[in-house]
Tab-separated table of C-alpha atoms in Angstrom:
chain	number	residue	atom	x	y	z
L	48	MET	CA	30.010	-1.305	18.806
L	49	SER	CA	32.001	-0.621	16.280
L	50	LEU	CA	31.543	-2.532	12.752
L	51	PRO	CA	34.215	-3.948	10.415
L	52	PRO	CA	34.721	-2.017	7.120
L	53	LEU	CA	31.711	-2.313	4.771
L	54	TYR	CA	33.821	-3.046	2.010
L	55	ALA	CA	35.462	-5.952	3.528
L	56	LEU	CA	32.229	-7.515	4.314
L	57	ARG	CA	31.092	-6.638	0.599
L	58	ALA	CA	34.326	-8.747	-0.504
L	59	PHE	CA	33.726	-11.476	1.757
L	60	GLU	CA	29.962	-12.151	0.962
L	61	ALA	CA	31.040	-12.079	-2.948
L	62	ALA	CA	33.690	-14.569	-2.500
L	63	ALA	CA	31.459	-16.990	-0.024
L	64	ARG	CA	28.450	-16.484	-2.841
L	65	LEU	CA	30.770	-17.081	-6.141
L	66	GLY	CA	33.260	-19.533	-4.255
L	67	SER	CA	36.324	-17.823	-5.722
L	68	PHE	CA	38.310	-14.541	-4.850
L	69	SER	CA	38.988	-14.108	-8.657
L	70	LYS	CA	35.300	-14.208	-9.617
L	71	ALA	CA	34.459	-11.958	-6.250
L	72	ALA	CA	37.166	-9.597	-7.723
L	73	THR	CA	35.670	-9.468	-11.191
L	74	SER	CA	32.109	-8.763	-9.690
L	75	LEU	CA	33.550	-5.863	-7.587
L	76	HIS	CA	35.946	-4.591	-10.206
L	77	VAL	CA	38.914	-5.031	-7.793
L	78	THR	CA	42.116	-7.202	-7.937
L	79	PRO	CA	42.190	-10.723	-6.240
L	80	GLY	CA	44.665	-9.733	-4.070
L	81	ALA	CA	42.383	-6.929	-2.907
L	82	VAL	CA	39.789	-9.297	-2.111
L	83	SER	CA	42.235	-11.414	-0.299
L	84	ARG	CA	43.240	-8.554	2.074
L	85	HIS	CA	39.657	-7.662	2.653
L	86	ILE	CA	39.083	-10.946	4.000
L	87	ARG	CA	42.238	-10.884	6.193
L	88	THR	CA	40.853	-7.828	7.399
L	89	LEU	CA	37.718	-9.437	8.472
L	90	GLU	CA	39.507	-12.813	9.988
L	91	ASP	CA	41.447	-10.370	12.121
L	92	TRP	CA	38.552	-8.473	13.122
L	93	PHE	CA	36.338	-11.509	13.966
L	94	ASP	CA	39.509	-13.310	15.364
L	95	CYS	CA	38.827	-16.535	13.023
L	96	THR	CA	39.117	-18.335	9.731
L	97	LEU	CA	36.705	-17.579	7.191
L	98	PHE	CA	38.600	-19.111	4.196
L	99	VAL	CA	41.308	-22.077	4.465
L	100	ARG	CA	43.792	-21.300	1.403
L	101	LYS	CA	44.955	-24.290	-0.621
L	102	GLY	CA	47.189	-22.513	-3.383
L	103	PRO	CA	44.849	-20.661	-5.738
L	104	LYS	CA	41.831	-22.753	-4.092
L	105	VAL	CA	39.875	-21.661	-1.383
L	106	ASP	CA	37.269	-23.445	0.935
L	107	ILE	CA	35.110	-21.570	3.040
L	108	THR	CA	34.906	-22.539	6.500
L	109	ASP	CA	31.698	-23.492	8.921
L	110	ALA	CA	32.111	-19.911	10.304
L	111	GLY	CA	32.720	-18.378	7.371
L	112	LYS	CA	29.396	-20.144	6.086
L	113	VAL	CA	27.170	-18.685	9.168
L	114	LEU	CA	28.649	-15.383	8.547
L	115	ALA	CA	27.822	-15.652	4.707
L	116	ALA	CA	24.386	-16.321	5.019
L	117	GLN	CA	23.566	-13.714	7.628
L	118	LEU	CA	25.564	-11.197	5.510
L	119	GLY	CA	23.420	-12.241	1.980
L	120	GLU	CA	20.093	-11.588	3.794
L	121	GLY	CA	21.604	-7.994	5.112
L	122	PHE	CA	22.920	-7.009	1.476
L	123	GLN	CA	19.536	-8.313	0.085
L	124	LEU	CA	17.727	-5.854	2.305
L	125	LEU	CA	20.083	-3.087	1.695
L	126	GLU	CA	19.644	-3.392	-1.834
L	127	LYS	CA	16.146	-3.494	-1.671
L	128	ALA	CA	16.113	-0.295	0.554
L	129	CYS	CA	18.222	1.346	-2.048
L	130	HIS	CA	16.394	0.469	-4.973
L	131	GLY	CA	13.121	1.457	-3.460
L	132	PHE	CA	14.379	4.758	-2.319
L	133	ARG	CA	15.718	5.352	-5.926
L	134	ARG	CA	12.431	4.483	-7.639
L	135	GLN	CA	10.432	6.373	-4.973
L	136	GLN	CA	12.598	9.562	-6.226
L	137	HIS	CA	10.631	9.005	-9.504
L	138	ASP	CA	7.130	7.789	-8.079
L	139	LEU	CA	4.358	9.281	-6.142
L	140	ARG	CA	1.965	6.948	-4.346
L	141	LEU	CA	-1.494	8.372	-4.070
L	142	LYS	CA	-4.412	7.206	-2.122
L	143	ALA	CA	-8.036	8.312	-3.014
L	144	PRO	CA	-11.721	6.892	-2.853
L	145	SER	CA	-12.969	4.928	-5.477
L	146	THR	CA	-16.038	7.611	-6.441
L	147	LEU	CA	-13.484	10.387	-6.835
L	148	THR	CA	-11.033	8.246	-8.744
L	149	MET	CA	-13.885	6.950	-10.970
L	150	ARG	CA	-15.639	10.431	-11.816
L	151	TRP	CA	-12.669	13.006	-11.851
L	152	LEU	CA	-9.353	11.926	-10.840
L	153	LEU	CA	-8.418	9.252	-13.468
L	154	ASN	CA	-8.828	11.821	-16.150
L	155	VAL	CA	-6.801	14.591	-14.392
L	156	LEU	CA	-3.915	12.061	-13.579
L	157	SER	CA	-3.816	10.897	-17.222
L	158	GLU	CA	-3.484	14.416	-18.714
L	159	PHE	CA	-0.876	15.032	-15.885
L	160	GLN	CA	0.915	12.161	-17.125
L	161	GLN	CA	1.168	13.059	-20.538
L	162	ARG	CA	2.426	16.667	-19.537
L	163	TYR	CA	4.976	15.512	-16.852
L	164	GLN	CA	7.258	12.366	-17.154
L	165	SER	CA	7.856	12.648	-13.502
L	166	PRO	CA	6.807	12.006	-11.027
L	167	SER	CA	5.022	8.845	-12.243
L	168	VAL	CA	1.940	8.791	-9.880
L	169	GLN	CA	0.770	5.338	-8.730
L	170	ILE	CA	-2.719	5.666	-7.666
L	171	SER	CA	-4.426	3.101	-5.460
L	172	SER	CA	-8.244	3.587	-5.231
L	173	VAL	CA	-9.641	1.869	-2.155
L	174	TRP	CA	-13.183	1.807	-0.552
L	175	MET	CA	-13.180	3.672	2.764
L	176	ASP	CA	-15.932	4.044	5.213
L	177	VAL	CA	-14.390	7.264	6.822
L	178	ASP	CA	-11.615	8.464	4.281
L	179	GLU	CA	-8.552	8.309	6.298
L	180	VAL	CA	-4.687	7.512	6.121
L	181	ASP	CA	-1.981	6.611	8.285
L	182	PHE	CA	1.380	7.530	6.449
L	183	SER	CA	3.532	5.773	9.258
L	184	ARG	CA	1.845	2.473	8.294
L	185	GLU	CA	0.404	2.760	4.688
L	186	PRO	CA	2.794	2.646	1.440
L	187	TYR	CA	1.557	6.395	0.378
L	188	ASP	CA	3.400	9.579	-0.212
L	189	CYS	CA	0.165	11.791	-0.427
L	190	ALA	CA	-3.637	11.364	-0.443
L	191	ILE	CA	-7.130	12.689	-1.583
L	192	LEU	CA	-9.637	12.339	0.804
L	193	LEU	CA	-13.028	13.591	2.106
L	194	GLY	CA	-13.222	15.008	5.205
L	195	ASN	CA	-13.242	18.244	7.490
L	196	GLY	CA	-9.487	18.770	7.106
L	197	GLN	CA	-8.644	17.072	10.341
L	198	PHE	CA	-6.392	14.138	8.901
L	199	GLY	CA	-3.820	13.918	11.952
L	200	PRO	CA	-1.214	15.935	13.708
L	201	ASP	CA	1.450	15.226	11.529
L	202	THR	CA	0.056	15.998	8.071
L	203	GLN	CA	-0.457	18.929	6.114
L	204	SER	CA	-3.549	19.123	3.570
L	205	VAL	CA	-5.069	21.787	1.260
L	206	ARG	CA	-8.915	21.685	0.569
L	207	LEU	CA	-9.527	21.142	-3.061
L	208	PHE	CA	-13.581	21.426	-3.540
L	209	ASP	CA	-16.578	20.915	-1.509
L	210	GLU	CA	-18.979	18.076	-1.298
L	211	TRP	CA	-22.535	18.906	-2.396
L	212	LEU	CA	-25.155	16.122	-2.327
L	213	ILE	CA	-28.262	16.409	-4.360
L	214	PRO	CA	-30.646	13.748	-5.324
L	215	VAL	CA	-30.034	11.963	-8.923
L	216	CYS	CA	-32.197	9.621	-10.882
L	217	THR	CA	-32.865	8.696	-14.281
L	218	PRO	CA	-35.539	10.928	-16.569
L	219	ALA	CA	-38.207	8.250	-16.326
L	220	LEU	CA	-38.311	8.568	-12.464
L	221	ALA	CA	-37.664	12.441	-12.135
L	222	GLY	CA	-41.442	13.023	-11.939
L	223	GLN	CA	-42.625	10.305	-9.446
L	224	ALA	CA	-39.499	11.754	-7.045
L	225	GLN	CA	-40.973	15.140	-7.257
L	226	GLU	CA	-44.477	14.249	-6.658
L	227	ASN	CA	-43.955	11.703	-3.881
L	228	LEU	CA	-40.344	11.159	-2.797
L	229	ALA	CA	-41.751	8.889	0.019
L	230	ALA	CA	-42.992	6.598	-2.432
L	231	CYS	CA	-39.946	6.027	-4.350
L	232	GLU	CA	-37.085	3.303	-3.968
L	233	LEU	CA	-34.270	4.948	-2.283
L	234	ILE	CA	-30.650	4.017	-2.863
L	235	HIS	CA	-28.392	4.679	-0.124
L	236	PRO	CA	-24.741	5.314	-1.358
L	237	SER	CA	-23.668	4.236	2.261
L	238	PRO	CA	-24.480	1.782	4.841
L	239	ASP	CA	-25.195	4.242	7.481
L	240	ARG	CA	-27.658	5.891	5.038
L	241	ARG	CA	-26.138	9.313	6.219
L	242	ASP	CA	-26.358	11.170	2.770
L	243	TRP	CA	-30.166	10.712	2.342
L	244	GLN	CA	-30.491	11.657	6.114
L	245	ARG	CA	-28.329	15.047	5.497
L	246	TRP	CA	-30.086	15.961	2.370
L	247	LEU	CA	-33.837	15.310	3.678
L	248	GLN	CA	-32.737	17.101	7.429
L	249	ALA	CA	-31.172	20.443	5.372
L	250	THR	CA	-34.425	20.656	3.048
L	251	GLY	CA	-36.891	20.056	5.676
L	252	ARG	CA	-38.283	16.423	4.338
L	253	ARG	CA	-36.731	14.273	6.976
L	254	GLU	CA	-40.192	13.277	8.699
L	255	GLN	CA	-41.827	12.464	5.320
L	256	VAL	CA	-39.545	9.860	4.196
L	257	ASP	CA	-38.446	6.090	5.772
L	258	LEU	CA	-34.895	5.584	5.663
L	259	LEU	CA	-35.259	2.139	6.821
L	260	GLY	CA	-35.851	0.648	3.413
L	261	GLY	CA	-34.045	0.935	-0.040
L	262	LYS	CA	-31.100	-0.456	-1.545
L	263	VAL	CA	-27.811	-0.030	0.126
L	264	PHE	CA	-24.726	0.497	-1.447
L	265	ASP	CA	-20.720	1.255	-0.240
L	266	THR	CA	-19.784	4.142	-2.260
L	267	LEU	CA	-21.407	7.095	-4.427
L	268	GLU	CA	-20.053	5.351	-7.401
L	269	GLN	CA	-22.257	2.397	-6.832
L	270	GLY	CA	-25.449	4.538	-5.820
L	271	ASN	CA	-25.074	6.405	-9.129
L	272	LEU	CA	-24.663	3.450	-11.204
L	273	ALA	CA	-27.727	2.063	-9.602
L	274	ALA	CA	-29.643	5.213	-10.361
L	275	ILE	CA	-28.282	5.029	-13.897
L	276	SER	CA	-29.873	1.472	-14.134
L	277	GLY	CA	-33.207	3.051	-13.359
L	278	TYR	CA	-33.313	1.092	-9.721
L	279	GLY	CA	-34.326	3.900	-7.741
L	280	ILE	CA	-33.567	7.583	-6.474
L	281	SER	CA	-29.982	7.866	-5.146
L	282	VAL	CA	-27.749	10.699	-3.600
L	283	GLY	CA	-24.906	11.746	-5.650
L	284	ASP	CA	-22.048	14.299	-5.297
L	285	LEU	CA	-23.359	17.092	-7.517
L	286	LEU	CA	-19.525	17.608	-8.721
L	287	LEU	CA	-18.682	14.108	-9.400
L	288	SER	CA	-21.726	13.527	-10.976
L	289	ARG	CA	-21.943	16.245	-13.502
L	290	GLU	CA	-20.737	14.429	-16.423
L	291	ALA	CA	-23.457	11.820	-16.056
L	292	ILE	CA	-25.852	14.882	-15.425
L	293	ALA	CA	-24.855	16.598	-18.749
L	294	SER	CA	-24.821	13.650	-20.563
L	295	GLY	CA	-28.759	13.048	-19.789
L	296	LEU	CA	-27.765	9.628	-17.782
L	297	LEU	CA	-29.141	11.125	-14.586
L	298	VAL	CA	-31.358	14.265	-13.832
L	299	LEU	CA	-31.779	16.339	-10.789
L	300	PRO	CA	-35.350	15.740	-9.639
L	301	PHE	CA	-34.802	18.628	-6.976
L	302	SER	CA	-32.882	21.901	-7.316
L	303	THR	CA	-31.310	22.000	-3.805
L	304	ALA	CA	-27.433	20.882	-3.016
L	305	VAL	CA	-26.670	20.480	0.480
L	306	SER	CA	-23.242	21.054	1.671
L	307	THR	CA	-22.156	18.879	4.385
L	308	GLY	CA	-19.429	20.890	5.499
L	309	ASP	CA	-16.654	18.390	4.256
L	310	GLY	CA	-14.605	18.828	1.086
L	311	TYR	CA	-11.953	16.768	-0.618
L	312	TYR	CA	-8.285	17.604	0.358
L	313	LEU	CA	-4.675	16.657	-0.929
L	314	ILE	CA	-3.038	15.353	1.927
L	315	TRP	CA	0.928	14.522	2.619
L	316	PRO	CA	3.004	13.634	5.769
L	317	GLY	CA	4.864	16.888	7.354
L	318	ASN	CA	8.144	15.331	6.953
L	319	THR	CA	8.002	14.358	3.418
L	320	LEU	CA	10.974	14.431	1.117
L	321	ARG	CA	8.504	14.620	-1.839
L	322	ARG	CA	7.084	18.136	-1.096
L	323	GLN	CA	8.018	19.256	-4.787
L	324	HIS	CA	6.433	16.265	-6.435
L	325	ILE	CA	3.466	17.111	-4.367
L	326	ASP	CA	3.575	20.716	-5.107
L	327	ASP	CA	3.624	19.826	-9.045
L	328	LEU	CA	0.629	17.544	-8.538
L	329	TYR	CA	-1.278	20.048	-6.749
L	330	HIS	CA	-0.932	22.923	-9.132
L	331	PHE	CA	-1.766	20.992	-11.949
L	332	ILE	CA	-5.316	19.300	-10.129
L	333	ALA	CA	-5.992	22.850	-8.699
L	334	SER	CA	-6.402	24.004	-12.524
L	335	ARG	CA	-8.654	21.152	-13.206
L	336	LEU	CA	-10.974	21.014	-10.176
L	337	PRO	CA	-14.937	20.355	-10.816
L	338	SER	CA	-15.933	23.540	-10.026
L	339	GLU	CA	-19.217	24.285	-12.774
L	340	LEU	CA	-22.384	24.193	-10.919
L	341	PRO	CA	-25.725	24.429	-12.913
L	342	GLU	CA	-27.104	27.868	-12.542
L	343	HIS	CA	-30.767	26.675	-11.299
L	344	ILE	CA	-29.074	24.949	-8.173
L	345	GLN	CA	-29.914	26.429	-4.851
L	346	LEU	CA	-27.025	25.792	-2.352
L	347	VAL	CA	-27.817	25.078	1.170
L	348	ARG	CA	-24.942	24.988	3.633
L	349	THR	CA	-25.783	22.998	7.102
L	350	VAL	CA	-22.542	24.512	8.806
């Protein structure tokens, strides 16, 4: 079914909203006669009267009021869509897990914005039990997530750096951990205790340590903070914990770091219109990856 001319609908909506052909003409930068002709076009198209003319005065009809209400909502949606699309040309909406954001990404993005005015990166740091993104349902243009590189058939991704797990604690607790880890209070950075389980399994200590006790948190960041406060021995990401280690807030009671096989990836939808902005962000991030590992660390890959 064909539609009436958009310019005629716009002229009618403005006249109905402002109650005057003259005011509508001023807002649309046309003449009152043009507004009147546009409305006549609609009346012929709909085969009904939308305004009653009384000399210079016009009164909207009941039918006109119904059409005006529906058109008002429609034009508001169009304006919102156009405004949002225009804004998106200068913004890049990024999803990232909280630990990565706090321990590395915020500093990188701050440097990026200082160097580039566009795009403006709007980051959402959220807790995720399993890092994932659904670009068809979530309002993001790209994401940096921990995983194995499989983030959905309609996505593209590039690996940034690997995850390396290693125990961390305060200097005061390092000796106790080395002497008898089983007697230490463990801090679990995830409810399923998977990080300690992975490290213990890879280093041959799984049967020596009871994983049922200890303090349980939701993120590696929370585990690190609890360890810094002296509440026990946590498992941290070696690269994301490097500042706390370098400053002496945390130490490494063991020299073995275990690769889980997962890594941090930059992900984006395959049909994105923001590819150039994403490429610009990637190249900047790639030059500032946390890649320096302590020389004495032994790296063990489990896959």
